[in-house]
Every structure is written in C-alpha cells, then in structure tokens.
Short mmCIF file of C-alpha atoms in Angstrom, two decimals:
data_model
loop_
_atom_site.label_atom_id
_atom_site.label_comp_id
_atom_site.label_asym_id
_atom_site.label_seq_id
_atom_site.Cartn_x
_atom_site.Cartn_y
_atom_site.Cartn_z
CA MET A 151 0.00 0.00 0.00
CA LYS A 152 2.78 2.31 0.95
CA LYS A 153 4.47 1.46 -2.35
CA LYS A 154 1.37 2.41 -4.35
CA PHE A 155 1.16 5.77 -2.59
CA LEU A 156 4.79 6.58 -3.38
CA ALA A 157 4.25 5.65 -7.03
CA LEU A 158 1.24 8.01 -7.20
CA VAL A 159 3.21 10.90 -5.65
CA LEU A 160 6.05 10.36 -8.06
CA THR A 161 3.71 10.35 -11.05
CA LEU A 162 2.07 13.57 -9.87
CA ALA A 163 5.47 15.26 -9.50
CA MET A 164 6.41 14.35 -13.00
CA VAL A 165 3.15 15.83 -14.40
CA LEU A 166 3.70 19.05 -12.50
CA SER A 167 7.22 19.29 -13.82
CA LEU A 168 5.86 19.34 -17.37
CA VAL A 169 3.50 22.35 -16.86
CA PRO A 170 6.13 25.21 -17.35
CA MET A 171 7.33 23.65 -20.57
CA THR A 172 3.81 23.51 -22.01
CA ALA A 173 3.22 27.13 -20.98
CA LEU A 174 6.50 28.12 -22.58
CA ALA A 175 5.54 26.31 -25.71
CA ALA A 176 2.17 28.12 -25.61
CA GLU A 177 3.92 31.51 -25.23
CA GLU A 178 6.27 30.82 -28.16
CA GLN A 179 3.39 29.65 -30.42
CA PRO A 180 2.35 33.18 -31.64
CA THR A 181 5.75 33.77 -33.22
CA ALA A 182 5.29 30.68 -35.31
CA GLU A 183 1.63 31.28 -36.27
CA PRO A 184 -0.25 34.64 -36.03
CA THR A 185 -3.26 34.76 -33.84
CA GLN A 186 -6.66 35.65 -35.31
CA GLU A 187 -6.45 39.07 -33.66
CA ALA A 188 -3.03 39.79 -35.20
CA THR A 189 -4.22 38.56 -38.57
CA SER A 190 -7.24 40.83 -38.33
CA SER A 191 -4.98 43.78 -37.46
CA VAL A 192 -2.68 43.13 -40.41
CA ASN A 193 -5.61 42.70 -42.73
CA THR A 194 -7.04 45.95 -41.44
CA LYS A 195 -3.78 47.76 -42.22
CA VAL A 196 -3.64 46.27 -45.72
CA GLU A 197 -7.21 47.21 -46.33
CA ASP A 198 -6.52 50.71 -45.00
CA THR A 199 -3.51 51.01 -47.29
CA GLU A 200 -5.46 49.79 -50.31
CA LYS A 201 -8.34 52.07 -49.39
CA ALA A 202 -5.95 55.01 -49.08
CA GLU A 203 -4.47 54.18 -52.48
CA GLU A 204 -7.96 53.87 -53.92
CA GLU A 205 -8.96 57.21 -52.41
CA GLN A 206 -5.79 58.79 -53.73
CA GLY A 207 -6.50 57.31 -57.19
CA GLU A 208 -10.06 58.57 -57.03
CA ALA A 209 -8.82 62.00 -56.00
CA GLU A 210 -6.48 62.06 -59.02
CA THR A 211 -9.06 60.75 -61.49
CA PRO A 212 -10.82 64.08 -62.30
CA SER A 213 -7.59 65.73 -63.59
CA VAL A 214 -6.85 62.69 -65.77
CA GLN A 215 -10.37 62.58 -67.17
CA ALA A 216 -10.49 66.38 -67.80
CA THR A 217 -7.73 66.26 -70.37
CA PRO A 218 -9.67 64.50 -73.15
CA GLN A 219 -12.67 66.69 -72.43
CA GLN A 220 -10.63 69.87 -72.91
CA SER A 221 -8.45 68.71 -75.84
CA PRO A 222 -9.38 70.01 -79.36
CA THR A 223 -11.69 67.97 -81.55
CA LYS A 224 -10.01 66.80 -84.73
CA VAL A 225 -11.68 68.65 -87.62
CA ALA A 226 -11.32 67.35 -91.15
CA VAL A 227 -10.02 69.55 -93.95
CA GLY A 228 -12.99 70.81 -95.95
CA THR A 229 -15.25 71.09 -92.93
CA THR A 230 -17.45 74.19 -93.03
CA PHE A 231 -18.79 76.11 -90.07
CA SER A 232 -20.13 79.52 -89.08
CA SER A 233 -18.97 81.90 -86.37
CA ASP A 234 -19.97 85.47 -85.57
CA GLY A 235 -21.88 85.88 -88.80
CA LEU A 236 -19.17 84.56 -91.14
CA ASN A 237 -18.88 81.23 -92.94
CA TYR A 238 -15.60 79.33 -92.95
CA ASN A 239 -13.94 76.43 -94.70
CA VAL A 240 -11.14 74.48 -92.97
CA LEU A 241 -7.97 74.42 -95.07
CA SER A 242 -5.58 72.69 -92.68
CA ASN A 243 -5.06 71.88 -89.01
CA ASP A 244 -4.65 75.54 -88.19
CA THR A 245 -5.92 77.62 -91.14
CA VAL A 246 -9.31 78.51 -92.59
CA GLN A 247 -10.75 80.76 -95.28
CA ILE A 248 -13.82 82.96 -95.22
CA THR A 249 -16.42 81.77 -97.70
CA GLY A 250 -19.22 84.26 -97.09
CA CYS A 251 -21.57 85.56 -94.46
CA VAL A 252 -24.69 84.54 -92.60
CA GLY A 253 -27.55 86.95 -93.11
CA GLU A 254 -27.07 90.63 -93.90
CA ILE A 255 -23.80 92.31 -92.97
CA THR A 256 -23.30 95.97 -93.77
CA LYS A 257 -19.95 96.59 -92.09
CA LEU A 258 -17.54 93.71 -92.41
CA VAL A 259 -14.52 93.39 -90.11
CA ILE A 260 -12.10 90.61 -90.99
CA PRO A 261 -10.92 88.74 -87.84
CA GLU A 262 -7.40 87.41 -87.56
CA LYS A 263 -8.38 84.15 -85.86
CA VAL A 264 -11.44 82.05 -85.19
CA THR A 265 -12.12 79.12 -82.80
CA TYR A 266 -14.11 76.01 -83.67
CA GLY A 267 -14.29 72.61 -81.97
CA GLY A 268 -11.70 73.71 -79.44
CA ASN A 269 -9.26 74.57 -82.24
CA GLU A 270 -7.92 78.04 -82.96
CA TYR A 271 -7.52 78.79 -86.67
CA THR A 272 -5.70 81.56 -88.48
CA ILE A 273 -7.75 83.14 -91.27
CA VAL A 274 -5.53 83.17 -94.36
CA SER A 275 -7.84 83.94 -97.27
CA ILE A 276 -11.19 85.09 -98.57
CA ALA A 277 -12.61 82.56 -101.01
CA ASP A 278 -13.47 83.27 -104.64
CA GLU A 279 -16.83 85.05 -104.86
CA ALA A 280 -17.21 85.02 -101.09
CA PHE A 281 -19.25 88.25 -101.12
CA TYR A 282 -20.14 88.24 -104.82
CA ILE A 283 -22.90 90.74 -105.63
CA ASN A 284 -23.55 91.37 -101.94
CA LYS A 285 -25.92 94.33 -101.91
CA ASN A 286 -25.68 95.02 -98.17
CA LEU A 287 -21.99 95.67 -97.64
CA THR A 288 -21.11 99.35 -97.30
CA ARG A 289 -17.73 99.08 -95.59
CA VAL A 290 -14.97 96.48 -95.39
CA ASN A 291 -12.28 96.63 -92.72
CA PHE A 292 -9.39 94.23 -93.30
CA ASN A 293 -8.29 94.98 -89.75
CA ASN A 294 -4.60 94.94 -90.74
CA VAL A 295 -4.86 91.17 -91.29
CA SER A 296 -2.50 89.57 -93.80
CA ILE A 297 -4.90 87.73 -96.05
CA ASP A 298 -5.29 86.63 -99.67
CA ILE A 299 -8.31 88.00 -101.53
CA GLY A 300 -9.86 85.50 -103.91
CA ASP A 301 -11.11 86.18 -107.42
CA ARG A 302 -14.32 88.25 -107.50
CA ALA A 303 -14.41 88.24 -103.70
CA PHE A 304 -16.31 91.55 -103.54
CA CYS A 305 -17.32 91.79 -107.18
CA GLY A 306 -20.57 93.66 -107.77
CA CYS A 307 -21.00 94.92 -104.19
CA SER A 308 -23.09 97.82 -105.40
CA GLU A 309 -23.33 99.60 -102.03
CA LEU A 310 -19.70 99.25 -100.97
CA GLN A 311 -18.25 102.73 -100.42
CA GLU A 312 -15.10 102.30 -98.37
CA VAL A 313 -12.34 99.77 -97.78
CA VAL A 314 -9.96 100.33 -94.85
CA GLY A 315 -7.34 98.50 -92.80
CA ALA A 316 -5.60 97.04 -95.83
CA ASP A 317 -2.15 97.68 -94.34
CA ALA A 318 -1.08 94.02 -94.43
CA LEU A 319 -2.33 93.19 -97.93
CA THR A 320 0.35 92.49 -100.52
CA GLU A 321 -1.85 91.92 -103.54
CA ILE A 322 -5.37 92.56 -104.77
CA GLY A 323 -7.04 89.51 -106.30
CA ASN A 324 -8.48 89.27 -109.77
CA ALA A 325 -11.76 91.18 -110.13
CA ALA A 326 -11.76 91.61 -106.35
CA PHE A 327 -13.71 94.87 -106.47
CA LEU A 328 -15.01 94.73 -110.04
CA SER A 329 -18.02 96.99 -110.61
CA CYS A 330 -18.24 98.32 -107.06
CA LYS A 331 -19.96 101.40 -108.41
CA LYS A 332 -20.00 103.38 -105.18
CA LEU A 333 -16.49 102.56 -103.97
CA GLU A 334 -14.65 105.84 -103.37
CA THR A 335 -11.56 105.10 -101.28
CA VAL A 336 -9.31 102.18 -100.41
CA SER A 337 -6.66 102.42 -97.67
CA ASN A 338 -3.96 101.65 -96.67
CA LEU A 339 -2.30 99.90 -99.60
CA SER A 340 1.31 100.59 -98.67
CA LYS A 341 2.43 96.94 -98.96
CA VAL A 342 0.58 96.04 -102.15
CA THR A 343 2.86 95.12 -105.05
CA SER A 344 0.42 93.33 -107.36
CA ILE A 345 -2.96 94.35 -108.78
CA GLY A 346 -4.88 91.50 -110.43
CA TYR A 347 -6.89 91.72 -113.62
CA GLN A 348 -10.13 93.73 -113.38
CA SER A 349 -9.39 94.45 -109.71
CA PHE A 350 -11.02 97.89 -109.76
CA MET A 351 -12.61 97.80 -113.20
CA ASN A 352 -15.72 99.97 -113.54
CA CYS A 353 -15.32 101.53 -110.10
CA ASP A 354 -16.79 104.79 -111.41
CA LYS A 355 -16.40 106.77 -108.19
CA LEU A 356 -12.99 105.56 -107.08
CA THR A 357 -10.86 108.62 -106.42
CA ARG A 358 -8.14 107.47 -104.03
CA LEU A 359 -5.98 104.44 -103.44
CA GLU A 360 -4.40 105.71 -100.26
CA GLY A 361 -0.88 104.60 -99.46
CA LEU A 362 -0.41 102.75 -102.77
CA LYS A 363 3.22 103.05 -103.84
CA TRP A 364 2.95 102.97 -107.62
CA SER A 365 6.72 102.85 -107.98
CA GLU A 366 6.83 99.54 -106.07
CA LEU A 367 4.17 97.74 -108.07
CA THR A 368 5.49 94.76 -110.01
CA HIS A 369 2.28 93.67 -111.70
CA ILE A 370 -0.81 95.42 -113.04
CA GLY A 371 -3.26 93.03 -114.71
CA ASN A 372 -5.60 93.38 -117.66
CA ASN A 373 -8.35 95.97 -117.13
CA ALA A 374 -7.09 96.56 -113.59
CA PHE A 375 -8.27 100.19 -113.53
CA PHE A 376 -10.50 100.19 -116.62
CA SER A 377 -12.98 103.07 -116.53
CA CYS A 378 -11.94 104.45 -113.15
CA GLU A 379 -12.72 107.88 -114.51
CA LEU A 380 -12.12 109.79 -111.28
CA LEU A 381 -8.86 108.09 -110.30
CA SER A 382 -6.25 110.82 -110.32
CA LEU A 383 -2.61 110.02 -111.06
CA ILE A 384 0.28 112.00 -112.55
CA LEU A 385 2.68 109.71 -114.37
CA ASP A 386 6.42 110.31 -114.43
CA GLY A 387 9.71 108.47 -114.75
CA ASP A 388 9.34 106.73 -111.37
CA THR A 389 5.70 105.65 -111.54
CA PHE A 390 6.31 102.27 -113.17
CA LYS A 391 9.99 101.75 -112.41
CA SER A 392 9.48 98.39 -110.64
CA LEU A 393 6.85 97.07 -113.03
CA SER A 394 7.55 93.76 -114.73
CA SER A 395 4.16 93.23 -116.36
CA LEU A 396 1.41 95.55 -117.54
CA GLY A 397 -1.92 94.21 -118.76
CA GLU A 398 -4.14 95.18 -121.63
CA CYS A 399 -6.58 98.04 -121.01
CA ALA A 400 -4.94 98.59 -117.62
CA PHE A 401 -5.78 102.32 -117.51
CA SER A 402 -8.21 102.57 -120.40
CA ASN A 403 -10.80 105.36 -120.03
CA ASP A 404 -9.09 106.82 -116.95
CA THR A 405 -9.34 110.41 -118.10
CA ALA A 406 -7.94 111.86 -114.84
CA ILE A 407 -4.57 110.18 -115.40
CA THR A 408 -2.04 112.62 -116.83
CA GLY A 409 1.70 113.08 -117.31
CA THR A 410 4.33 111.12 -119.19
CA VAL A 411 4.26 107.37 -119.73
CA VAL A 412 7.69 105.91 -118.99
CA LEU A 413 7.86 102.13 -118.93
CA PRO A 414 10.83 100.24 -117.43
CA GLU A 415 13.25 98.46 -119.72
CA SER A 416 11.71 95.13 -118.76
CA ILE A 417 8.55 96.10 -120.65
CA THR A 418 9.24 96.51 -124.35
CA GLU A 419 5.69 96.24 -125.66
CA VAL A 420 2.92 98.70 -124.84
CA PRO A 421 -0.13 96.46 -124.33
CA GLN A 422 -3.37 96.82 -126.21
CA SER A 423 -5.45 99.81 -125.04
CA ALA A 424 -3.21 100.19 -121.99
CA PHE A 425 -3.55 103.99 -121.95
CA SER A 426 -6.40 104.60 -124.39
CA ASN A 427 -8.61 107.59 -123.65
CA THR A 428 -6.47 108.90 -120.81
CA GLY A 429 -5.13 112.39 -120.16
CA ILE A 430 -1.47 111.56 -120.79
CA THR A 431 0.61 114.21 -122.56
CA ASP A 432 3.79 112.37 -123.55
CA VAL A 433 5.33 108.92 -123.98
CA ASP A 434 8.94 107.75 -123.73
CA PHE A 435 9.54 105.14 -126.44
CA SER A 436 13.30 104.86 -125.85
CA HIS A 437 13.30 101.05 -125.55
CA VAL A 438 9.82 100.13 -126.79
CA THR A 439 9.72 97.69 -129.71
CA SER A 440 5.98 97.26 -130.23
CA ILE A 441 2.97 99.51 -129.69
CA GLY A 442 -0.22 97.51 -129.17
CA ASN A 443 -3.61 97.97 -130.77
CA SER A 444 -5.38 101.11 -129.50
CA ALA A 445 -2.56 101.63 -126.97
CA PHE A 446 -3.00 105.43 -127.02
CA LYS A 447 -6.29 105.74 -128.87
CA LYS A 448 -8.23 108.93 -128.08
CA CYS A 449 -5.45 110.43 -125.96
CA ALA A 450 -6.30 113.98 -126.94
CA GLY A 451 -3.55 115.41 -124.74
CA LEU A 452 -0.85 113.54 -126.69
CA THR A 453 0.14 116.22 -129.21
CA GLU A 454 3.63 115.13 -130.21
CA LEU A 455 5.07 111.76 -131.15
CA LYS A 456 8.76 110.95 -130.86
CA LEU A 457 9.34 107.35 -131.79
CA SER A 458 12.75 105.77 -131.23
CA ASP A 459 14.46 103.47 -133.71
CA SER A 460 13.72 100.56 -131.36
CA VAL A 461 10.10 100.55 -132.51
CA THR A 462 9.30 97.93 -135.15
CA ALA A 463 5.50 97.69 -135.04
CA ILE A 464 2.58 100.06 -134.57
CA GLY A 465 -0.70 98.28 -133.86
CA ASP A 466 -4.21 98.88 -135.13
CA SER A 467 -5.68 102.22 -133.99
CA ALA A 468 -2.60 102.79 -131.83
CA PHE A 469 -2.77 106.59 -132.16
CA SER A 470 -6.23 106.99 -133.62
CA GLY A 471 -8.01 110.09 -132.36
CA THR A 472 -4.97 111.51 -130.54
CA GLY A 473 -4.01 115.20 -130.54
CA ILE A 474 -0.83 114.59 -132.54
CA SER A 475 -0.26 117.31 -135.10
CA GLY A 476 2.47 118.57 -137.43
CA GLU A 477 4.88 116.44 -139.39
CA LEU A 478 5.20 112.83 -138.38
CA VAL A 479 8.68 111.32 -138.41
CA LEU A 480 8.73 107.54 -138.51
CA PRO A 481 12.00 105.62 -137.90
CA ASP A 482 13.13 103.19 -140.59
CA SER A 483 13.04 100.36 -138.04
CA ILE A 484 9.26 100.12 -138.38
CA THR A 485 8.06 97.16 -140.44
CA LYS A 486 4.34 97.31 -139.68
CA ILE A 487 1.75 100.07 -139.38
CA GLY A 488 -1.62 98.60 -138.43
CA SER A 489 -5.12 99.39 -139.58
CA SER A 490 -6.39 102.84 -138.55
CA ALA A 491 -3.09 103.44 -136.73
CA PHE A 492 -3.30 107.20 -137.34
CA TYR A 493 -6.99 107.40 -138.20
CA ASP A 494 -8.25 110.99 -138.05
CA VAL A 495 -4.95 112.37 -136.70
CA LYS A 496 -4.07 115.90 -137.80
CA ILE A 497 -0.57 115.17 -139.05
CA THR A 498 0.55 117.48 -141.82
CA GLY A 499 3.34 118.02 -144.33
CA SER A 500 5.44 115.34 -145.94
CA LEU A 501 5.14 111.75 -144.74
CA VAL A 502 8.06 109.45 -145.45
CA LEU A 503 7.12 105.85 -144.79
CA PRO A 504 9.93 103.71 -143.26
CA LYS A 505 12.31 101.95 -145.66
CA SER A 506 11.69 98.65 -143.86
CA LEU A 507 7.90 98.85 -143.97
CA THR A 508 6.24 95.67 -145.22
CA THR A 509 2.68 96.08 -143.90
CA LEU A 510 0.35 99.04 -144.14
CA GLY A 511 -3.12 98.29 -142.77
CA THR A 512 -6.48 99.52 -143.99
CA ARG A 513 -7.30 103.14 -143.15
CA ALA A 514 -3.82 103.58 -141.65
CA PHE A 515 -3.78 107.34 -142.42
CA TYR A 516 -7.50 107.83 -143.05
CA LYS A 517 -8.57 111.51 -142.81
CA THR A 518 -5.10 112.89 -142.04
CA GLU A 519 -3.83 116.19 -143.41
CA VAL A 520 -0.59 115.06 -145.02
CA SER A 521 0.35 116.82 -148.25
CA GLU A 522 2.88 114.35 -149.66
CA VAL A 523 3.66 110.64 -149.19
CA MET A 524 6.82 108.68 -150.04
CA ILE A 525 6.15 104.93 -150.35
CA PRO A 526 9.14 102.52 -150.19
CA GLY A 527 9.65 99.50 -152.42
CA SER A 528 9.64 97.21 -149.38
CA LEU A 529 5.87 97.76 -149.13
CA LYS A 530 4.28 95.38 -151.61
CA ILE A 531 0.64 96.05 -150.75
CA ILE A 532 -0.91 99.41 -149.88
CA GLY A 533 -3.93 98.63 -147.73
CA ALA A 534 -7.47 99.58 -148.65
CA TYR A 535 -8.52 103.11 -147.67
CA SER A 536 -4.97 103.81 -146.43
CA PHE A 537 -5.14 107.50 -147.37
CA TYR A 538 -8.87 107.79 -147.86
CA GLN A 539 -10.24 111.30 -147.53
CA CYS A 540 -6.90 113.09 -147.15
CA PRO A 541 -7.92 116.31 -148.95
CA HIS A 542 -4.49 117.95 -148.71
CA LEU A 543 -2.59 115.02 -150.25
CA SER A 544 -1.42 116.28 -153.62
CA ASN A 545 1.59 114.11 -154.37
CA VAL A 546 2.49 110.41 -153.95
CA VAL A 547 5.86 108.94 -154.89
CA PHE A 548 5.87 105.14 -155.43
CA ALA A 549 9.21 103.36 -155.30
CA GLU A 550 9.79 100.32 -157.47
CA GLY A 551 8.62 97.20 -155.66
CA VAL A 552 5.05 98.25 -154.89
CA GLU A 553 2.75 95.60 -156.39
CA THR A 554 -0.79 96.33 -155.20
CA ILE A 555 -2.78 99.46 -154.43
CA GLY A 556 -5.82 98.54 -152.35
CA THR A 557 -9.45 99.50 -152.73
CA ALA A 558 -10.14 103.23 -152.36
CA ALA A 559 -6.57 103.71 -151.10
CA PHE A 560 -6.41 107.31 -152.39
CA THR A 561 -10.09 108.12 -152.76
CA LYS A 562 -11.10 111.72 -152.04
CA THR A 563 -7.55 113.04 -151.96
CA GLY A 564 -6.13 116.18 -153.60
CA LEU A 565 -3.86 114.26 -156.01
CA ILE A 566 -3.06 116.07 -159.22
CA SER A 567 -0.98 113.47 -161.05
CA VAL A 568 0.34 109.99 -160.27
CA ASN A 569 3.37 108.11 -161.61
CA LEU A 570 2.87 104.41 -161.10
CA PRO A 571 5.87 102.05 -160.72
CA ASP A 572 6.60 99.33 -163.27
CA SER A 573 6.36 96.76 -160.48
CA LEU A 574 2.65 97.51 -159.97
CA GLU A 575 0.43 94.50 -160.70
CA GLU A 576 -2.98 95.41 -159.31
CA ILE A 577 -5.04 98.52 -158.63
CA GLY A 578 -8.04 98.02 -156.39
CA GLU A 579 -11.54 99.26 -157.10
CA GLY A 580 -11.90 103.02 -156.75
CA ALA A 581 -8.27 103.43 -155.71
CA PHE A 582 -8.22 106.97 -157.14
CA SER A 583 -11.92 107.74 -157.31
CA THR A 584 -13.35 111.14 -156.47
CA CYS A 585 -9.94 112.81 -156.81
CA GLN A 586 -11.30 115.93 -158.44
CA LYS A 587 -7.90 117.46 -159.16
CA LEU A 588 -6.36 114.30 -160.66
CA THR A 589 -5.54 114.84 -164.35
CA SER A 590 -3.18 111.99 -165.22
CA VAL A 591 -2.17 108.55 -163.98
#
C-alpha cells in the first residue's frame, strides 16, 4: 500500500514538472503562427492602405479625365462652319478661309483668328466670290490682317463705299472689287505690289488708293483700272519703275490720269489699249519695240510723237483720235503700221514711210492732213482706204517694188498726177476715185 502511494506521488510530481514547458511552448506559439487578432490587425492595415491608395486614385481621377474633355476635336479639312456671322472652310489643321456671311452684314470686319471645336484657326484667305454681288456691304475693314483675296471676292458689291485697314495686304485679287460702283476710297495699300486683272474695273467713283506706292508695283493686270474715270494720277519716270508686267486696257478710259508714260526696260511692248482715252501728254519710247492695238487711242492730250528706232510695229488704232499734229517722223526700223493706226490724226506736211515697212493696214492714215507721201519699195501692198479722204494730199511717190494698191486707197484726196511704178500689178476698185484734181495717172 505504501508502495502504491509513493508511485502516485512520483507520477504527480512528473506531471507538475511538465507544466512550465507547455506554458512556454504556448507563449512561443504566436511567433510561429499569427493569432486571429493579429491577422485581423494586419488585414485591417492592408485594407486601409489599399483604401488610401484607392482614395488617392479617385482623388487624381478628375484631372486625368479632364484632359480629353478639354483637348481640341479633330476637324477634317474641308469642314465648313459659321462663327460670328461669317462662314468658314477648314484648309488645314490651323488655317481657314472665309467663304461668305450669314444673313445681312453691312460693315464687315475681318478677324485674324477664329475658334471652332476647341481649335484656334488663323484666317488666311477670302474665297473666290465670297461676297459676290452682296448688296448690303457698305464698308470692309481688313483689320490689318494679312490675307489673300480670292477672285471676284467683292465683285458687284453695289453699295460698298469704303475699304480700310488694308495695311497688311500684298496683292489685290483678280476682279476683287469689279463693278463696285459706289467705292470711293481704299486704304492703306502701302504693302501692295500686285494688282490682279479687273481688280477695280468699272469703279466709277474711285478717287483714291491711299498709301499705294505705284513705284513699287510689279504687276498690273488686264483691265485693272479700266474706266476708273475719277482716279487721279500724274505719271512720271518713277511711276512704273518696278513694273515687270502691264496688262491690256490697264488704264483705259481713266481720263484723270495725266503726265508722261515711262515704262521700265523690262517692258518693251505697250499692251493693247493700256492707256487709251487717258489724259497723258507724252510717252517715252526709248526702248519700246511694239505699240499695241489702240494703246494710245483717243489720248487727246498727246500732241507730239517721238518714236525711237527701237520701234518695229505700230498696232491697229494705236494713235487713232490723238491730238498729234504737225509732221510725223517715222524711224526706218518700223516694219508694220496697223489698220487705222493714225486714223483721223491731224498730221501734216510730208510723210516718209519707213524703208523697212512691209505692212500698211487699212485706213492707216485715213482723214489725215498730209500733203505728200513717199512709199518705199519694201511695201508690196498698200492697204485699202490707207489714205482715204486726205484732202491735202497732192503728191504720192511710189518706189519700185510696190505691187498692189488697195481699194479706195487714195479716194477723195487732192492728187493732181500719179506716176505708177513698173512693179505695180494690181489697182483696187476706186483706188483713185473722187480725186477731183487728178488729171493723169
């Protein structure tokens, strides 16, 4: 019995000796495996971190999303739109042209830039016929904008009276202001070097082109100032010194233009009707080779003609109706005198036709007051009516080589006798008819 008790005590002692080790093992267990509370704490921190990152991301989102909303919309070339009463056509990513207007505009101001679809565009041109026959416009302000003016852009604007702010323009487009009947002034044209064809044609009331430096113009197109009757200009040696091209009828019917026509050496031909019916008083032909048809027709103020030996051709009606009087001296360099070239011109005295002359047009000296004519052998055909109704013409000398005398060439002249050359082959109908003083041929 005693032995059993001792065995029980010993067993109990051994159990008690194991308790601290189990407790120690229990205390070291958390380091090996997190408790649920620790796990929850860690998870909470992770969630807090992720939430903070999410909140930060959400806070940054508006600025990221705002960029595409504020960025320009891509607009295709050729797109049309309207803004502030004007119509536009997109030419490129950053340029547009004005194509017209919306509704009735009386005073047009050209803007430098326009915004559409979030894009800012520079306005570089006014389209062809943009304001064609616009009957409402009374004033155009180019607002010092550098811009190209298309053909007929303001053509037929019957109420347009004034154009201003043209300081940045370098050229005026073709027919830009054609038939603007009430247009009186255009300013400031100080940078313009080119005037297109018909630019100011039929602008009956145009009196001033303020700031225009005529001496710096390089191009004046056909009919550019045709029938600008009130446009005042005194021509001199500097007026056209920079000009490289001059169009036909450029100043035709501009009766207020006076002075002396002096063309630069780069222009050797006076274009057709370029100065017809103007108030010019003299012309420098020092390097001119050809005088166009009607070039100086009806220039009553042109009373004297001094042609240089550079001239080879005189066109049809070139000096018809001018105020030229007295003896006419023609250089031997001339090979052609066109039809009606000196029609109804009061030249007098002896006329010696050039030794190189091969063409004499019809009515070339019709109704002149010459008293004697020397015809060279180089001229094979004397044109019809060449000296028709020259009552003072009493003597004609034909050199050998003349072959044909045209119809009515010497009708109604004061010829007394005529010695025909042996080379003559044909005499036209009525060549010497109604020559009351003619007694022998």
